[in-house]
Coordinates of C-alpha atoms in Angstrom, one line a residue:
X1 CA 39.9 6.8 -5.1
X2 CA 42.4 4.7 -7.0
X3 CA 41.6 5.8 -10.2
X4 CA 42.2 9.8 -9.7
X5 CA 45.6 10.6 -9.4
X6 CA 46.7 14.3 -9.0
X7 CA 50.4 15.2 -10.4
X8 CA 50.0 18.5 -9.5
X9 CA 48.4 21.2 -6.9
X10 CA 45.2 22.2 -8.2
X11 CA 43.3 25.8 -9.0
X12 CA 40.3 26.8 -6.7
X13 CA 40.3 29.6 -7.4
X14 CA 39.4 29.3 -11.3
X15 CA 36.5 27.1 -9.8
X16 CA 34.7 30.0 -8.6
X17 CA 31.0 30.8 -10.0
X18 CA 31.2 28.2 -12.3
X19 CA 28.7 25.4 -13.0
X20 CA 29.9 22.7 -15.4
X21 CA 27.1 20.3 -16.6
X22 CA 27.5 16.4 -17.5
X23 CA 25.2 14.7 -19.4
X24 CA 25.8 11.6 -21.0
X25 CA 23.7 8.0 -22.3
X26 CA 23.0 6.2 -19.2
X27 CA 25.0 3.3 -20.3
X28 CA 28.1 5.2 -21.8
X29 CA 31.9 4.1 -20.2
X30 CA 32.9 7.5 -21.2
X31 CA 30.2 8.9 -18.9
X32 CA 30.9 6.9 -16.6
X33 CA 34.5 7.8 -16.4
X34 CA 34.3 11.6 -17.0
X35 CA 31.7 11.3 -13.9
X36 CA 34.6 9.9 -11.7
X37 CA 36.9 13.0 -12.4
X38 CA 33.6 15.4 -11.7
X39 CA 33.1 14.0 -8.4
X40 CA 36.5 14.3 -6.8
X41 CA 37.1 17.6 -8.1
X42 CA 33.6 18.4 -6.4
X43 CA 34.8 16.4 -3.5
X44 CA 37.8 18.6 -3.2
X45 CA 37.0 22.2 -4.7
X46 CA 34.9 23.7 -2.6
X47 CA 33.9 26.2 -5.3
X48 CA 33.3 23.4 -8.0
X49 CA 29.9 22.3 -9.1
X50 CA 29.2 20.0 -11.4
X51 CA 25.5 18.8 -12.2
X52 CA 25.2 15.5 -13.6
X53 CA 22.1 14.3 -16.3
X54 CA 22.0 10.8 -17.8
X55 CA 19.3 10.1 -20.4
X56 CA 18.0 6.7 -21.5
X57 CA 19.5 5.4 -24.7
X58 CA 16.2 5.6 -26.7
X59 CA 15.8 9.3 -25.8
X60 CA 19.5 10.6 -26.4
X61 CA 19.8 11.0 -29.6
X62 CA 16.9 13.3 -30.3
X63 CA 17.4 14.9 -26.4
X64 CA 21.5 16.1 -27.8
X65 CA 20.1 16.9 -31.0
X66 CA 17.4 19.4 -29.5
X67 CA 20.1 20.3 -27.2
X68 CA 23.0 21.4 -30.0
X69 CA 20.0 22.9 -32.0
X70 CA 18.9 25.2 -29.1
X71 CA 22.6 26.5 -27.9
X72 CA 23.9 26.1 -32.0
X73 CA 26.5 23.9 -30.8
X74 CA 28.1 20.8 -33.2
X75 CA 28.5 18.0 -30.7
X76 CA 27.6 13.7 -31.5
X77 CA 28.8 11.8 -29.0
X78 CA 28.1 10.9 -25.2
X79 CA 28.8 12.7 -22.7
X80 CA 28.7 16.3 -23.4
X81 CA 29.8 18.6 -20.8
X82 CA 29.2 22.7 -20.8
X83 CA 30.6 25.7 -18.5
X84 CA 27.9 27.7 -17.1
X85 CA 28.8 31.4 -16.2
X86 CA 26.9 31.4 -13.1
X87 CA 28.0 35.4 -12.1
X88 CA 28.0 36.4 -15.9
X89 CA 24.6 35.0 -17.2
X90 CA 24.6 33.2 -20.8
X91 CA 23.8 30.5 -21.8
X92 CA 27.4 29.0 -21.4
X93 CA 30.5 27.5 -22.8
X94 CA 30.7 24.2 -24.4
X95 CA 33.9 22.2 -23.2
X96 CA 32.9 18.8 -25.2
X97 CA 33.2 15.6 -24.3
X98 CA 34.7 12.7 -22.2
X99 CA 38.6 14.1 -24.4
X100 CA 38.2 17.3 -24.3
X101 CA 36.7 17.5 -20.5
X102 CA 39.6 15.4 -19.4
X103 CA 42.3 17.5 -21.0
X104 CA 40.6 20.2 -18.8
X105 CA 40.4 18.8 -16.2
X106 CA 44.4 17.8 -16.3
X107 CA 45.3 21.3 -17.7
X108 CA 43.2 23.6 -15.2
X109 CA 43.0 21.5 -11.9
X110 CA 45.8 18.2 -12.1
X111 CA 43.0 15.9 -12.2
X112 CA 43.2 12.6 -14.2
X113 CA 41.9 9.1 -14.2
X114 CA 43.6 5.8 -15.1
X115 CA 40.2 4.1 -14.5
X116 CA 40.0 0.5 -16.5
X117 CA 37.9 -0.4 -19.5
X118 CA 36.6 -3.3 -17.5
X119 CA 35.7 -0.8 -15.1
X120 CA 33.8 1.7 -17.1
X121 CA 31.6 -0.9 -18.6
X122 CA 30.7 -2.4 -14.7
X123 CA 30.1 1.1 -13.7
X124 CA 28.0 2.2 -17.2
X125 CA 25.8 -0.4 -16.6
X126 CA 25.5 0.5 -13.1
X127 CA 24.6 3.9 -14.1
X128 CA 21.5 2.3 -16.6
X129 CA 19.9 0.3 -13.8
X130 CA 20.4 3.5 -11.8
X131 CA 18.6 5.5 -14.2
X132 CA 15.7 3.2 -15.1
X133 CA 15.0 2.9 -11.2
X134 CA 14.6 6.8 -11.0
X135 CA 12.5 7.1 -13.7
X136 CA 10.2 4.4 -12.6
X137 CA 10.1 6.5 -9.4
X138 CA 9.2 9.7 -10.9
X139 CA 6.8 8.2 -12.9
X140 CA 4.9 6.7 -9.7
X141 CA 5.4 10.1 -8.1
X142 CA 3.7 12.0 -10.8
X143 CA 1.2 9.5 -10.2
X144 CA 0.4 10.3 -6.5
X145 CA 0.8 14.1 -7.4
X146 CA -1.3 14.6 -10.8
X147 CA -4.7 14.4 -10.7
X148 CA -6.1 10.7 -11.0
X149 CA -7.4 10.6 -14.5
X150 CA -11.2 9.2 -14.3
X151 CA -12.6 7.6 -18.4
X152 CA -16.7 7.4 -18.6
X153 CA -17.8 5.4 -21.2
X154 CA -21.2 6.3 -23.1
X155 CA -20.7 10.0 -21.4
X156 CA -23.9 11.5 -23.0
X157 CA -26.3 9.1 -21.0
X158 CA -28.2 10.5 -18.2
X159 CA -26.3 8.2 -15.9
X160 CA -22.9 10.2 -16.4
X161 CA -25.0 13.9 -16.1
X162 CA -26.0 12.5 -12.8
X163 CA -22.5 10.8 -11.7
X164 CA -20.3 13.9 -12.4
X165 CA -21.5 15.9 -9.3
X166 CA -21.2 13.1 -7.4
X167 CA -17.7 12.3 -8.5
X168 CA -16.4 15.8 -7.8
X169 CA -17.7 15.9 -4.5
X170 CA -15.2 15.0 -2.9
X171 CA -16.8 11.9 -1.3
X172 CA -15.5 9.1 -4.1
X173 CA -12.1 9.5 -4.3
X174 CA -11.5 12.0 -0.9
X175 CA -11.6 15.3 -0.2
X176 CA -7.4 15.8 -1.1
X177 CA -7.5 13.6 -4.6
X178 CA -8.1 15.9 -7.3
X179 CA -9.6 14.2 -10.6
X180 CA -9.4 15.1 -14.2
X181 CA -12.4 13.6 -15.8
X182 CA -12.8 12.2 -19.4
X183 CA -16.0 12.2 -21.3
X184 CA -16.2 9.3 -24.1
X185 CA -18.4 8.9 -26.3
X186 CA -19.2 8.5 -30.2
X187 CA -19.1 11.4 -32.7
X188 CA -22.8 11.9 -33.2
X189 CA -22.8 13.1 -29.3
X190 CA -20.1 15.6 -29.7
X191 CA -22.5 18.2 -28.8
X192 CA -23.9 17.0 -25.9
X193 CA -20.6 16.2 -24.5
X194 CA -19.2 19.6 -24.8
X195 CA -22.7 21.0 -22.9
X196 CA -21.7 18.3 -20.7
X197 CA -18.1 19.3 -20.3
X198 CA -19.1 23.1 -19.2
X199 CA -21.6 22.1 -16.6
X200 CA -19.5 20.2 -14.9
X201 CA -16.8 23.4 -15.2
X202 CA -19.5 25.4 -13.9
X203 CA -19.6 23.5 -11.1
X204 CA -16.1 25.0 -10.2
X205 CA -15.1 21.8 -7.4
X206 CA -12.1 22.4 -5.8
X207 CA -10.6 19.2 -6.9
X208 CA -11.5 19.0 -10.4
X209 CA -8.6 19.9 -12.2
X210 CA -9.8 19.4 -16.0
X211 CA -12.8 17.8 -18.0
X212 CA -12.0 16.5 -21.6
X213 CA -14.1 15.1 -24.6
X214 CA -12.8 12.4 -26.4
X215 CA -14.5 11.0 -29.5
X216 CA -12.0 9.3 -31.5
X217 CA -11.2 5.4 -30.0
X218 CA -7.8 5.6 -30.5
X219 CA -7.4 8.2 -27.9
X220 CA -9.3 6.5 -25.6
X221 CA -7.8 5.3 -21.7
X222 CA -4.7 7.1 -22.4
X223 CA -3.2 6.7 -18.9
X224 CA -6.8 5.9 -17.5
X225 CA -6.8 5.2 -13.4
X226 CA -10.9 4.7 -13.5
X227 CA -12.7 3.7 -15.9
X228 CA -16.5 4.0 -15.3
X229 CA -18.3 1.7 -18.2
X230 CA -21.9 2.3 -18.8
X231 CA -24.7 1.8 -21.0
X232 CA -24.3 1.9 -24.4
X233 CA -26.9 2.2 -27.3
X234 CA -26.2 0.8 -30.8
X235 CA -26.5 2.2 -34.3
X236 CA -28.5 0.1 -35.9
X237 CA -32.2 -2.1 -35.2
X238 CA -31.8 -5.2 -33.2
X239 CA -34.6 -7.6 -34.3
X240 CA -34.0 -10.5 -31.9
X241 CA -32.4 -11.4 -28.2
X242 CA -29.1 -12.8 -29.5
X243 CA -28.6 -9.8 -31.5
X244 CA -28.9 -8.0 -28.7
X245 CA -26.7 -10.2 -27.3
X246 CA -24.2 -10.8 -29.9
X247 CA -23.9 -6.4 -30.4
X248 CA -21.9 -6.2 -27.3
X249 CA -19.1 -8.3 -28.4
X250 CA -17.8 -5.8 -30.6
X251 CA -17.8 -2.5 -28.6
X252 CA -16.1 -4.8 -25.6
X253 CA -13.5 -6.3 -27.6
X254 CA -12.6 -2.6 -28.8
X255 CA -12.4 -1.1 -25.4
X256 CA -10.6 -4.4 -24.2
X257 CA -7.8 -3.6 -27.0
X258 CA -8.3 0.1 -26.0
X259 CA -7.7 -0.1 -22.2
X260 CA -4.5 -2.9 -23.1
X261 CA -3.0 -0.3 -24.9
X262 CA -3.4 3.2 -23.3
X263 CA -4.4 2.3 -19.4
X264 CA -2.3 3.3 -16.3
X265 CA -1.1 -0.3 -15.1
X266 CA -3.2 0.1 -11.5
X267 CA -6.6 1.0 -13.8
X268 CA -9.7 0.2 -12.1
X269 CA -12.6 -0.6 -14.4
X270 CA -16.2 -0.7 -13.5
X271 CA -18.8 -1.8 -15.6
X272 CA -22.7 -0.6 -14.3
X273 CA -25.8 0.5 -15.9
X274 CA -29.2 -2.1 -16.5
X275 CA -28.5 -4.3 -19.4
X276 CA -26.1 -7.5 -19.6
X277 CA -23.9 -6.2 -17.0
X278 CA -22.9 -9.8 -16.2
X279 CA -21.9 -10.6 -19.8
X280 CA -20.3 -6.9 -20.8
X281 CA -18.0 -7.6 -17.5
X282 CA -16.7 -11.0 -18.8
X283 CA -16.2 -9.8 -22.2
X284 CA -14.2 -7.1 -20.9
X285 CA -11.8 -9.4 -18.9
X286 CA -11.7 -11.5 -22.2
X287 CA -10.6 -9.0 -24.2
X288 CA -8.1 -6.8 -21.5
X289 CA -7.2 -10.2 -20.0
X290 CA -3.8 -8.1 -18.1
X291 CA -6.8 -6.3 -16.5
X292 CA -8.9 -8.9 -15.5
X293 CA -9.1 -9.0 -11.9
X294 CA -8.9 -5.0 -11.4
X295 CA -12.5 -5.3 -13.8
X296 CA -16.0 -5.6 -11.2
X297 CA -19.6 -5.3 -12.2
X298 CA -22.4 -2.8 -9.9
X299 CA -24.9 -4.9 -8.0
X300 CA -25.6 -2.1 -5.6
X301 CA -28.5 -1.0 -7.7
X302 CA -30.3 -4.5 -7.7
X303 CA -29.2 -4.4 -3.4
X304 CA -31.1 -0.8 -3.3
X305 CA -34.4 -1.5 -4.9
X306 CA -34.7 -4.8 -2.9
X307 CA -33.7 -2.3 0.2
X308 CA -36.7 0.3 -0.7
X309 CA -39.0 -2.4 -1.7
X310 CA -38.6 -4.2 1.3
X311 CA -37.9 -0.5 3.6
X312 CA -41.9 0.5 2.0
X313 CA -43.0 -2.6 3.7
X314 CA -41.7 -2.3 7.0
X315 CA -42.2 1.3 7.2
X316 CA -39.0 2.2 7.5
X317 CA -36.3 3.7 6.0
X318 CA -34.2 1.5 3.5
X319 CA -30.4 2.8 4.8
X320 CA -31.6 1.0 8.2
X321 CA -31.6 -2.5 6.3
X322 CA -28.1 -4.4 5.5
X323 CA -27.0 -7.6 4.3
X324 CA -28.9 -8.1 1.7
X325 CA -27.4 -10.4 -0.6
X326 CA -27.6 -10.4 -4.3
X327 CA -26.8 -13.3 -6.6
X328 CA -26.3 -14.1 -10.0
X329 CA -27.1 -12.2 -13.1
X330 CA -27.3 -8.0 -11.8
X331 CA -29.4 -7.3 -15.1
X332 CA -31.1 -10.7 -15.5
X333 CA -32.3 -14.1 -13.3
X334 CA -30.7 -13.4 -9.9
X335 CA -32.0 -14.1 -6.4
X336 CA -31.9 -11.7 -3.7
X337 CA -31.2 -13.7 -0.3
X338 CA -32.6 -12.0 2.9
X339 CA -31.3 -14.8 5.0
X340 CA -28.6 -12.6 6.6
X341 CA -30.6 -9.0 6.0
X342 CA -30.4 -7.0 9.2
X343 CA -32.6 -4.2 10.3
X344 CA -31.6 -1.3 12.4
X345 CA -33.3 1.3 14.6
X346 CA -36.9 -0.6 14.0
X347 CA -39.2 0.4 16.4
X348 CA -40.3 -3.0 17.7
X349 CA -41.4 -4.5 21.4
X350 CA -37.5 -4.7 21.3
X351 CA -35.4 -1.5 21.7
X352 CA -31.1 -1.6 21.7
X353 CA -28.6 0.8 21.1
X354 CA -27.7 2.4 17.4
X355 CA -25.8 -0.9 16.7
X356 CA -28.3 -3.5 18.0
X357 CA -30.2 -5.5 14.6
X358 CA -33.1 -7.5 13.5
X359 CA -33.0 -11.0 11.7
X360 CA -35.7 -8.6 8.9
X361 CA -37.3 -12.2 7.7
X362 CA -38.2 -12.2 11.9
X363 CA -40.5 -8.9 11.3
X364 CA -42.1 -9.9 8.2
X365 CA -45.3 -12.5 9.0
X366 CA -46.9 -11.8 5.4
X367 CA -45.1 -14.7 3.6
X368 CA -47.4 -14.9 0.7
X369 CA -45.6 -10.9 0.2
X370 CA -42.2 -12.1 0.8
X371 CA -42.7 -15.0 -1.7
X372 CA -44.6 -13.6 -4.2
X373 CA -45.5 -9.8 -4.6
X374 CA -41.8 -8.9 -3.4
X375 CA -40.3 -11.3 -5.7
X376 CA -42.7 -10.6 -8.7
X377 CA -41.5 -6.5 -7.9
X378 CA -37.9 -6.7 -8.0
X379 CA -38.7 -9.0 -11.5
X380 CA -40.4 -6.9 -12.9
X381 CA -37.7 -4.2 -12.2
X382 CA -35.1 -6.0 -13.6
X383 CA -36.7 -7.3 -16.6
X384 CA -38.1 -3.8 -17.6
X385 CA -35.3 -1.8 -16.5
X386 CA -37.8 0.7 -15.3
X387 CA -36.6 3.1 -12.1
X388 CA -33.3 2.3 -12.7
X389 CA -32.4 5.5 -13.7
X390 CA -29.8 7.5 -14.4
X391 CA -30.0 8.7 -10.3
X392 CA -30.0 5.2 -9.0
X393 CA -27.2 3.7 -11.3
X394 CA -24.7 7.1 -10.7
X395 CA -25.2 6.5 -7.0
X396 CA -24.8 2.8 -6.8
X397 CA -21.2 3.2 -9.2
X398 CA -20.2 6.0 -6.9
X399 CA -20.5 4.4 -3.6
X400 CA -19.0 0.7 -5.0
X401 CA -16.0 3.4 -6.3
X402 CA -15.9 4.6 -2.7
X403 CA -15.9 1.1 -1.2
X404 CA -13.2 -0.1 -3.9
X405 CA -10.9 3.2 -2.9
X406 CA -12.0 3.4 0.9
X407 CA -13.1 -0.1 2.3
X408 CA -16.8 -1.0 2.6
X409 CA -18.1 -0.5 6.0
X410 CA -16.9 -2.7 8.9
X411 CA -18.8 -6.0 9.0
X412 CA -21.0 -4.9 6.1
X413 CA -21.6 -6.9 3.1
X414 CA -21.7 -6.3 -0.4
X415 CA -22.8 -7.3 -3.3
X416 CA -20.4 -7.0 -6.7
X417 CA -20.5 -9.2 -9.9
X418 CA -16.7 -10.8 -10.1
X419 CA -15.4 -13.3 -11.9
X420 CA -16.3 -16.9 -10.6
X421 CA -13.3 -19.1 -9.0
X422 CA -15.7 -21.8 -8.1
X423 CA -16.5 -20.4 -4.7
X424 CA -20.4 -21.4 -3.1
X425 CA -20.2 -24.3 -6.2
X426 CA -20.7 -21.4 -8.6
X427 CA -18.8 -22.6 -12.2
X428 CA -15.7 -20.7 -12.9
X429 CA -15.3 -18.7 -15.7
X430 CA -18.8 -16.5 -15.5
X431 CA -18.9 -13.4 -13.9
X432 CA -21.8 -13.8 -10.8
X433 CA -22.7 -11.1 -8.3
X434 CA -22.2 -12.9 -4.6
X435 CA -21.3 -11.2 -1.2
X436 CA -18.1 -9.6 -0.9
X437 CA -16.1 -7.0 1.3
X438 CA -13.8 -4.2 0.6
X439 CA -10.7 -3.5 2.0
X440 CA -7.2 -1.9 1.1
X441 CA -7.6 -1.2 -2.1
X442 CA -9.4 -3.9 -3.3
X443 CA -12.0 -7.2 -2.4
X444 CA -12.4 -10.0 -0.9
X445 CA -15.3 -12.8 -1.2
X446 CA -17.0 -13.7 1.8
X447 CA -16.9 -17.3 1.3
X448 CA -16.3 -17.9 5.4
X449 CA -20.3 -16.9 5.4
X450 CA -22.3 -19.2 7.5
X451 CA -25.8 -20.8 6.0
X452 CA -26.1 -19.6 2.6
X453 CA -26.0 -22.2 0.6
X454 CA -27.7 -21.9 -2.9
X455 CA -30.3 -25.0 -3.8
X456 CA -29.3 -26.3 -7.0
X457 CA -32.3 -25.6 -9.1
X458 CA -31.7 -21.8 -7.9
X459 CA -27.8 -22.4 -9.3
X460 CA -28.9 -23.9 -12.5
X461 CA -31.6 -21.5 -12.9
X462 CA -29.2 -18.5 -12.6
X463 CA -26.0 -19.8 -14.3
X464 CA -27.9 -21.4 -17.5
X465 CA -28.9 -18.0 -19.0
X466 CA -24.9 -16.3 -17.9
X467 CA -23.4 -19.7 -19.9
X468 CA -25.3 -19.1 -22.3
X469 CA -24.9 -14.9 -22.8
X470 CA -21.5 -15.6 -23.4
X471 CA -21.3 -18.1 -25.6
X472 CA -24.0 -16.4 -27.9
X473 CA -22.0 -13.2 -27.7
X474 CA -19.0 -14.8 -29.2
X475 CA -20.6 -16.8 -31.6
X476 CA -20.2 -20.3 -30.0
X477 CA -24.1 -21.0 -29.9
X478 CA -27.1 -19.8 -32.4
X479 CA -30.0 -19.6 -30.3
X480 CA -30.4 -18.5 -26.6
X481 CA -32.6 -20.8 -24.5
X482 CA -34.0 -19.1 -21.2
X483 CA -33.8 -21.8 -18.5
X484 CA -37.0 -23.3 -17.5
X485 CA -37.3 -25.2 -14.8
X486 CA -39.5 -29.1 -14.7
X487 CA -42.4 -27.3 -13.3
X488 CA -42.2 -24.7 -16.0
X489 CA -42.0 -26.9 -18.4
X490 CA -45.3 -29.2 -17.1
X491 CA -47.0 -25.8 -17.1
X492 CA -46.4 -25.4 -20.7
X493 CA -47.7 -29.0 -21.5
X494 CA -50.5 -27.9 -19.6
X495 CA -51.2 -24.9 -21.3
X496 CA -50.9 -26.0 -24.4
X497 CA -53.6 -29.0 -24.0
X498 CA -55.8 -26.6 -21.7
X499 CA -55.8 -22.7 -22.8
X500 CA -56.6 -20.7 -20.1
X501 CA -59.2 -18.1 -20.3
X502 CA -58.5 -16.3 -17.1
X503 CA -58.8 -12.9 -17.8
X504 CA -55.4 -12.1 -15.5
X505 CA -52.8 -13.3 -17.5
X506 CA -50.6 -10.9 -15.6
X507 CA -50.9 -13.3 -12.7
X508 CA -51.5 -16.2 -14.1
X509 CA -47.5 -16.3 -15.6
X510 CA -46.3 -15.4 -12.2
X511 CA -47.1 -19.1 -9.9
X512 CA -45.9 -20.2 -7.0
X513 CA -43.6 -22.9 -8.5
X514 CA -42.0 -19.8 -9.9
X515 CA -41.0 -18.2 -6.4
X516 CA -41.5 -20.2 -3.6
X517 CA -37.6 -21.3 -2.9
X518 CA -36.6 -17.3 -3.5
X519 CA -36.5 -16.8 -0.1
X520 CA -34.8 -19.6 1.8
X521 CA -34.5 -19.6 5.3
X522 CA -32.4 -21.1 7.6
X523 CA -33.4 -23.4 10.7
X524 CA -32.7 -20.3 13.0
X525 CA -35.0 -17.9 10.8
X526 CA -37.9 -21.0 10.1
X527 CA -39.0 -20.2 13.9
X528 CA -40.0 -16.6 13.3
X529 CA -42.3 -16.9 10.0
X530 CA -43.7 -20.8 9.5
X531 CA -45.6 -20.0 7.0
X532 CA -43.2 -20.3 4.8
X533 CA -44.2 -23.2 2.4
X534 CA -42.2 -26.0 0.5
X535 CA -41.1 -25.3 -3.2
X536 CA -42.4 -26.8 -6.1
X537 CA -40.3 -30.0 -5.7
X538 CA -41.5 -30.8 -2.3
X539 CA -38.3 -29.6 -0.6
X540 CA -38.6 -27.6 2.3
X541 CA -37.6 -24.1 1.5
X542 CA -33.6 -23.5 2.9
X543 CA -33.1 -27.5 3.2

């Protein structure tokens, strides 16, 4: 090298057992050039060592300081270099810096430099860019070798006692990822988090490395890689629907600002549980807008009861049924499309192998069930929140977490709320469960579907009352106005000129203008049940 001259023969012998140690800014000439001397002699000693540290500018000045404070050494500048006694022990001999290192360098081995100013600054910056790339590096490393750090909101609900087990399984996040799991919650639930925190100890899973409580928001997400967002209960009484509403503006603009601030960049956030699921998803990606697309709503417990409601019917069991479709609002007015649900392993006239399906709307010849009392079921469900438990909505965030992380089954679809891009004629800007699929590492709308086409008094009737959650959440409209259809309203004129005095007023609320078009078929499926009858409009149900 150019730079290194030697005027003299050099001394390997006084090289022997010695370490000397360079450390330096990252973006210091003097480093720089001091680290050109180290190498040749390295290059050309057999017996020299040298071991070479750079540390980012920010960090140096505190790092040398700890450094001098430990050893009792008076040193200010970059690059300090030390002698380490290798065969002696100690904690070894300060030599100083880029002046003093070259004057020993000259004096013991014949070494100098005559490297150029220019030179030492191309290099120095060199050395920076070199230095922020390996940190970056290690810092990803750590990643893939520390445990992945899993956040549940609301951690005292029944919902997180029943995920936990689940989660440290093994079957979520795979047998070899170990987890450290985060409970988060408000003060008043302190208790019940730490009862919380050594049950799930107890359960001594090989790859749960830690559980924590956290209760102050502040510390909340630090360096979050899942964050698991469910039902939260407020402090004080909630006299009318747009409260309701409007209360969960605040908690989701402060875990918006939260995850901003302390998330891992590659955080995945999942927001489940039984109320305004839709809505607390879309304030979420308001409020952690860098976030937005790695933020999905559950509709897996909406797909499951429609599954076992359906599965009681047939007599079956409901993992044999697939494809059922769920749209719209998870926790509110959504419609569950069965016009590409598949049965398998039925016992019918027709037998096939494991793989070989059912059209399901071919086995069912009760329409007046499939219109009405199955539709009536699944509303009643929703609106009540009733058996969706803390069982149903651990397993249905657990297996979306294991599609997100794993891929969802080949050819399988999904249902997940997302935010709309105007795909099936859905308006951008709300979140809307439709059919998706899961694969590496993330998911993909199914918008290559065939026949599934959503009338538009179905849109309207399921994108009114999501427009209309949001904008009463943040304040943009007084009064929320649950859609209502030109049948429902002539019912109301009707009612209100002619009071019923049916005893069933159960029944009476539920007509067929309500759910006639819930079901649509398509031409192939019309063959199989005819029975099924126009909607309230006249139009033939799937036109």
């Amino acid at each position: 090298m150019e730079e290194v001259t030697v005027p003299g023969a050099g001394m390997e012998a006084r090289a022997r057992c010695k370490q000397r140690c360079l450390n330096g800014r990252a973006d210091c000439p003097y480093y720089a050039k001091a680290e050109l001397v180290a190498d040749y002699l390295q290059k050309n000693l057999p017996d020299f060592r040298i071991h070479k540290i750079t540390q980012h500018p920010h960090v140096w000045e505190e790092w040398l300081k700890a450094l001098c404070e430990k050893n009792k050494w008076s040193h200010k500048n970059s690059p300090i270099i030390w002698r380490e006694l290798l065969d002696r022990g100690g904690k070894g001999l300060l030599l100083g810096g880029y002046n003093e290192f070259l004057e020993y360098a000259q004096l013991y081995y014949g070494v100098t430099s005559s490297m150029t100013t220019e030179l030492m600054t191309m290099v120095a910056q060199e050395n920076l860019g070199t230095h922020i790339e390996k940190e970056l590096e290690e810092e990803s490393l750590k990643g893939l070798i520390g445990p992945l750090q899993v956040w549940i909101t609301s951690a005292s609900s029944l919902a997180c006692y029943n995920l936990i087990p689940i989660l440290t399984s093994g079957e979520v996040f795979g047998k070899h990822t170990e987890i450290s799991i985060n409970l988060f919650d408000h003060k008043q639930a302190e208790e019940d988090l730490k009862i919380l925190m050594r049950e799930a100890q107890d359960l001594a899973s090989p790859i749960l490395c830690s559980v924590s409580i956290c209760t102050q928001a502040e510390e909340a997400f630090r360096q979050a890689q899942v964050i698991i967002v469910l039902d939260h209960s407020t402090d004080r009484e909630v006299y009318s629907l747009e409260d309701c509403i409007r209360s969960r503006a605040p908690l989701c603009q402060l875990y918006g600002s939260l995850i901003e601030k302390n998330a891992h960049d590659s955080v995945r956030i999942i927001v489940g549980g039984k109320s305004f699921v839709n809505l607390k998803t879309a304030l979420l990606m308001r409020y952690a807008p860098n976030f937005s697309r790695n933020i999905i709503a559950v509709a897996l417990g909406v797909e499951g009861q429609a599954k076992a409601t359906l599965a009681r019917k047939l007599k079956t069991t409901p993992s044999c049924i697939k494809d059922v479709i769920i749209w719209g609002n998870i926790s509110g007015n959504n419609y569950v499309d069965l016009r590409k649900a598949k049965i398998y392993r039925y016992e019918s006239a027709v037998w096939g192998p494991p793989d070989y399906s059912h059209p399901l709307l071919s086995l069912i010849f009760d329409s007046e069930w499939v219109n009405r009392d199955f539709v009536i079921t699944l509303k009643n469900l929703t609106a009540t929140g009733r058996q969706f438990g803390g069982i149903l909505a651990a397993h249905s965030i657990a297996t979306t977490l294991k599609y997100w992380f794993h891929g969802s089954p080949p050819g399988e679809i999904v249902s997940l709320g997302v935010l709309s891009e105007g795909q099936f004629g859905i308006p951008e800007g709300i979140v809307f469960s439709m059919p998706v699929k899961f694969e590496n590492g993330t998911w993909v709308v199914l918008t290559d579907l065939k026949d599934i086409e959503i009338s538009e008094q179905i849109m309207t009737r399921m994108t009114s009352d999501l427009i209309q959650e949001k904008l009463v959440a943040l304040g943009e409209l007084i009064s929320f106005q649950p859609y209502q259809s030109e049948a429902d309203l002539a019912k109301e004129d009707k009612k209100t000129t002619s009071p019923t005095t049916d005893d069933n007023e159960e029944h009476q609320k539920f007509s067929d203008g309500d759910f006639l078009d819930l079901i649509p078929q398509t031409s192939s499926e019309k063959s199989h049940s005819q029975e099924h009858t126009n909607d309230s409009e006249g139009k033939s149900v799937g036109e």
